[in-house]
């Protein structure tokens, strides 16, 4: 059973960098694409991007200039979002991304990140 | 960018009702369309992938259809645990989501 767990600060100051880690169990990091999705309070889902074990990445064009998704170890990957504003306040989910239909199959429980001074 | 729309944005229904939700893509995406269910405070759950394939473990009252730009999710007989928000997601380019359809109790 694949399980994912997000971790990181729940509060980030405006203009600073949001950093989250997703810890994976039950699957090899080489098996899937590894992605981040966010959901602002009361809003819909927004795909942020993904990383593959080969090192390739793909980002949402609206966030591309501020986002980095990286593999950190055999069972962790990370999200960095720079220059955050209140608009980046959201629940952040990590998830597996499986082709060819790019379905998000397994999800973490999500972690709320608030951007506020 | 491919834009996804859903209709209706919300609906009220009763247990046992047949419910249909529509998703439209701004350009043809073949059958690269997935559906999710999300309950308050929970992560989304994959229901349907490739427009019409039922994810393992998902009840057969859920079904999907469509191709190209127009897709539907149907719940054949609404159950109490089905009251939730439903999202479509295209897997053709940059995995964009629709805005969601909230299904609540009539």
Short mmCIF file of C-alpha atoms in Angstrom, two decimals:
data_model
loop_
_atom_site.label_atom_id
_atom_site.label_comp_id
_atom_site.label_asym_id
_atom_site.label_seq_id
_atom_site.Cartn_x
_atom_site.Cartn_y
_atom_site.Cartn_z
CA UNK A 1 0.00 0.00 0.00
CA UNK A 2 1.49 3.31 -1.09
CA UNK A 3 1.39 6.00 1.58
CA UNK A 4 2.47 9.62 1.37
CA UNK A 5 2.91 12.13 4.17
CA UNK A 6 3.54 15.85 3.81
CA UNK A 7 5.62 17.75 6.36
CA UNK A 8 6.89 21.28 6.79
CA UNK A 9 6.12 24.64 8.38
CA UNK A 10 2.49 25.58 8.69
CA UNK A 11 3.23 29.30 8.64
CA UNK A 12 5.42 31.19 6.19
CA UNK A 13 6.02 34.92 6.01
CA UNK A 14 5.25 36.89 2.85
CA UNK A 15 8.17 37.08 0.39
CA UNK A 16 9.83 34.05 1.98
CA UNK A 17 10.16 30.51 0.63
CA UNK A 18 7.69 27.74 1.30
CA UNK A 19 9.40 24.36 1.70
CA UNK A 20 7.57 21.04 2.08
CA UNK A 21 8.69 17.43 2.06
CA UNK A 22 6.71 14.35 1.10
CA UNK A 23 7.74 11.04 2.62
CA UNK A 24 6.81 7.95 0.65
CA UNK A 25 6.32 4.43 1.90
CA UNK A 26 5.22 1.29 0.13
CA UNK A 27 6.66 2.24 -3.23
CA UNK A 28 9.99 2.83 -4.86
CA UNK A 29 10.72 6.40 -5.84
CA UNK A 30 11.56 5.05 -9.30
CA UNK A 31 8.04 3.70 -9.82
CA UNK A 32 5.98 6.80 -10.37
CA UNK A 33 6.04 10.47 -11.11
CA UNK A 34 5.81 12.46 -7.86
CA UNK A 35 3.63 15.53 -7.77
CA UNK A 36 2.34 18.42 -5.72
CA UNK A 37 -1.20 19.81 -5.84
CA UNK A 38 -2.66 22.61 -3.76
CA UNK A 39 -6.10 23.83 -2.76
CA UNK A 40 -6.73 27.33 -1.46
CA UNK A 41 -9.36 27.52 1.31
CA UNK A 42 -12.80 26.95 -0.17
CA UNK A 43 -11.39 26.70 -3.70
CA UNK A 44 -10.63 24.03 -6.26
CA UNK A 45 -7.55 21.95 -6.97
CA UNK A 46 -4.45 23.31 -8.70
CA UNK A 47 -1.67 21.13 -10.02
CA UNK A 48 1.75 22.56 -9.14
CA UNK A 49 4.04 20.12 -10.93
CA UNK A 50 5.90 16.85 -10.78
CA UNK A 51 9.30 15.21 -10.74
CA UNK A 52 10.42 11.88 -12.16
CA UNK A 53 13.23 9.75 -10.75
CA UNK A 54 15.16 10.50 -13.94
CA UNK A 55 15.29 14.08 -12.75
CA UNK A 56 12.86 15.47 -15.29
CA UNK A 57 10.33 17.98 -14.03
CA UNK A 58 7.22 19.72 -15.28
CA UNK A 59 5.57 22.74 -13.69
CA UNK A 60 2.30 24.61 -13.96
CA UNK A 61 3.12 27.60 -16.21
CA UNK A 62 1.43 29.96 -13.75
CA UNK A 63 3.90 28.95 -11.01
CA UNK A 64 6.91 27.91 -13.05
CA UNK A 65 9.09 30.89 -12.20
CA UNK A 66 8.77 30.25 -8.46
CA UNK A 67 8.60 26.46 -8.13
CA UNK A 68 11.17 23.71 -7.72
CA UNK A 69 10.24 20.07 -7.13
CA UNK A 70 13.13 17.74 -6.33
CA UNK A 71 13.88 14.19 -5.29
CA UNK A 72 15.62 14.31 -1.92
CA UNK A 73 16.27 10.65 -1.18
CA UNK A 74 15.04 7.15 -1.94
CA UNK A 75 11.78 7.92 -0.19
CA UNK A 76 11.35 11.70 -0.13
CA UNK A 77 10.68 14.49 -2.55
CA UNK A 78 10.23 18.18 -1.92
CA UNK A 79 8.51 21.37 -2.98
CA UNK A 80 10.00 24.85 -2.85
CA UNK A 81 7.91 27.89 -3.69
CA UNK A 82 9.66 31.23 -3.53
CA UNK A 83 8.40 34.77 -2.95
CA UNK A 84 5.13 33.64 -1.41
CA UNK A 85 2.11 35.88 -0.89
CA UNK A 86 -1.22 35.40 0.84
CA UNK A 87 -2.50 33.90 -2.43
CA UNK A 88 -0.24 30.90 -1.79
CA UNK A 89 -2.13 30.01 1.39
CA UNK A 90 -3.51 26.56 0.73
CA UNK A 91 -3.60 22.92 1.66
CA UNK A 92 -0.69 21.31 -0.14
CA UNK A 93 -0.98 17.68 -1.18
CA UNK A 94 1.67 15.35 -2.51
CA UNK A 95 0.49 12.58 -4.80
CA UNK A 96 1.62 9.94 -7.24
CA UNK A 97 1.11 10.76 -10.89
CA UNK A 98 0.67 7.75 -13.14
CA UNK A 99 0.66 7.77 -16.90
CA UNK A 100 -0.40 7.46 -19.58
CA UNK A 101 -3.56 9.21 -18.40
CA UNK A 102 -1.76 11.28 -15.75
CA UNK A 103 -4.05 10.20 -12.96
CA UNK A 104 -3.32 11.16 -9.37
CA UNK A 105 -3.62 7.76 -7.77
CA UNK A 106 -2.30 7.99 -4.22
CA UNK A 107 -2.51 11.15 -2.12
CA UNK A 108 -1.11 12.40 1.14
CA UNK A 109 -3.52 13.77 3.72
CA UNK A 110 -2.50 17.35 2.93
CA UNK A 111 -0.90 20.06 5.00
CA UNK A 112 -2.17 23.60 5.45
CA UNK A 113 0.35 26.32 4.80
CA UNK A 114 -0.64 29.85 5.76
CA UNK A 115 1.25 32.84 4.42
CA UNK A 116 1.08 35.64 6.95
CA UNK A 117 3.35 38.00 8.80
CA UNK B 1 -3.42 26.01 -21.74
CA UNK B 2 -6.38 23.65 -21.72
CA UNK B 3 -9.27 25.04 -19.69
CA UNK B 4 -11.70 22.73 -17.95
CA UNK B 5 -15.27 23.65 -17.08
CA UNK B 6 -17.88 21.70 -15.14
CA UNK B 7 -21.63 21.95 -14.88
CA UNK B 8 -23.49 22.40 -12.76
CA UNK B 9 -21.32 24.03 -10.11
CA UNK B 10 -23.60 22.55 -7.49
CA UNK B 11 -26.66 20.37 -7.30
CA UNK B 12 -29.05 19.07 -4.69
CA UNK B 13 -30.20 15.50 -4.91
CA UNK B 14 -31.82 12.78 -2.86
CA UNK B 15 -30.61 9.32 -1.96
CA UNK B 16 -31.43 7.01 -4.84
CA UNK B 17 -31.33 9.74 -7.50
CA UNK B 18 -29.41 9.39 -10.73
CA UNK B 19 -26.87 12.20 -10.91
CA UNK B 20 -24.96 13.39 -13.96
CA UNK B 21 -22.09 15.87 -13.93
CA UNK B 22 -20.62 17.32 -17.11
CA UNK B 23 -17.02 18.32 -17.81
CA UNK B 24 -15.86 20.15 -20.92
CA UNK B 25 -12.34 20.77 -22.18
CA UNK B 26 -11.40 23.83 -24.22
CA UNK B 27 -9.75 21.58 -26.81
CA UNK B 28 -9.81 17.91 -27.64
CA UNK B 29 -8.11 15.74 -25.02
CA UNK B 30 -9.07 12.33 -26.38
CA UNK B 31 -9.92 10.20 -23.38
CA UNK B 32 -7.29 11.75 -21.10
CA UNK B 33 -9.88 12.60 -18.47
CA UNK B 34 -10.05 11.55 -14.83
CA UNK B 35 -12.67 12.08 -12.11
CA UNK B 36 -12.19 12.56 -8.37
CA UNK B 37 -14.40 12.74 -5.31
CA UNK B 38 -13.45 14.97 -2.41
CA UNK B 39 -15.09 15.12 1.00
CA UNK B 40 -14.53 18.02 3.42
CA UNK B 41 -11.12 17.94 5.06
CA UNK B 42 -9.98 14.95 3.01
CA UNK B 43 -7.73 14.39 0.03
CA UNK B 44 -9.41 13.74 -3.30
CA UNK B 45 -10.05 10.14 -4.27
CA UNK B 46 -9.66 8.85 -7.82
CA UNK B 47 -12.92 7.40 -9.15
CA UNK B 48 -12.58 7.14 -12.92
CA UNK B 49 -9.56 7.33 -15.21
CA UNK B 50 -9.23 7.35 -18.99
CA UNK B 51 -12.75 8.81 -19.16
CA UNK B 52 -14.55 5.54 -18.46
CA UNK B 53 -12.32 3.13 -16.53
CA UNK B 54 -13.41 2.48 -12.97
CA UNK B 55 -10.61 2.73 -10.42
CA UNK B 56 -10.14 -0.42 -8.36
CA UNK B 57 -12.37 -0.47 -5.29
CA UNK B 58 -14.78 2.19 -6.54
CA UNK B 59 -18.46 1.15 -6.50
CA UNK B 60 -20.00 0.30 -9.86
CA UNK B 61 -22.71 2.94 -9.44
CA UNK B 62 -20.05 5.39 -10.64
CA UNK B 63 -19.46 5.53 -14.37
CA UNK B 64 -17.82 7.85 -16.84
CA UNK B 65 -18.21 8.50 -20.52
CA UNK B 66 -17.14 10.84 -23.28
CA UNK B 67 -14.18 11.69 -25.44
CA UNK B 68 -12.74 14.70 -27.21
CA UNK B 69 -14.10 17.71 -25.35
CA UNK B 70 -17.25 16.51 -23.58
CA UNK B 71 -17.38 14.10 -20.66
CA UNK B 72 -19.86 12.96 -18.04
CA UNK B 73 -19.70 11.37 -14.63
CA UNK B 74 -22.85 9.49 -13.64
CA UNK B 75 -23.85 8.16 -10.26
CA UNK B 76 -26.63 5.69 -10.98
CA UNK B 77 -28.19 5.67 -7.52
CA UNK B 78 -26.89 8.27 -5.10
CA UNK B 79 -25.88 6.94 -1.69
CA UNK B 80 -25.43 8.93 1.55
CA UNK B 81 -21.64 8.61 1.31
CA UNK B 82 -21.65 10.17 -2.18
CA UNK B 83 -22.42 13.68 -1.00
CA UNK B 84 -19.16 15.40 -1.85
CA UNK B 85 -17.46 17.60 -4.42
CA UNK B 86 -16.47 16.07 -7.73
CA UNK B 87 -13.61 17.26 -9.93
CA UNK B 88 -12.61 16.37 -13.45
CA UNK B 89 -8.93 16.52 -14.43
CA UNK B 90 -7.35 16.39 -17.85
CA UNK B 91 -4.22 14.31 -18.27
CA UNK B 92 -3.38 15.63 -21.73
CA UNK B 93 -1.27 18.63 -20.76
CA UNK B 94 -0.17 19.93 -17.35
CA UNK B 95 -2.93 18.04 -15.50
CA UNK B 96 -5.50 20.83 -15.09
CA UNK B 97 -8.59 20.39 -12.93
CA UNK B 98 -12.13 21.54 -13.43
CA UNK B 99 -13.65 23.90 -10.86
CA UNK B 100 -15.69 21.20 -9.15
CA UNK B 101 -19.32 20.23 -8.68
CA UNK B 102 -20.70 20.06 -5.16
CA UNK B 103 -23.39 17.45 -4.60
CA UNK B 104 -25.43 18.04 -1.49
CA UNK B 105 -28.54 16.70 0.12
CA UNK B 106 -31.90 17.90 -1.15
#
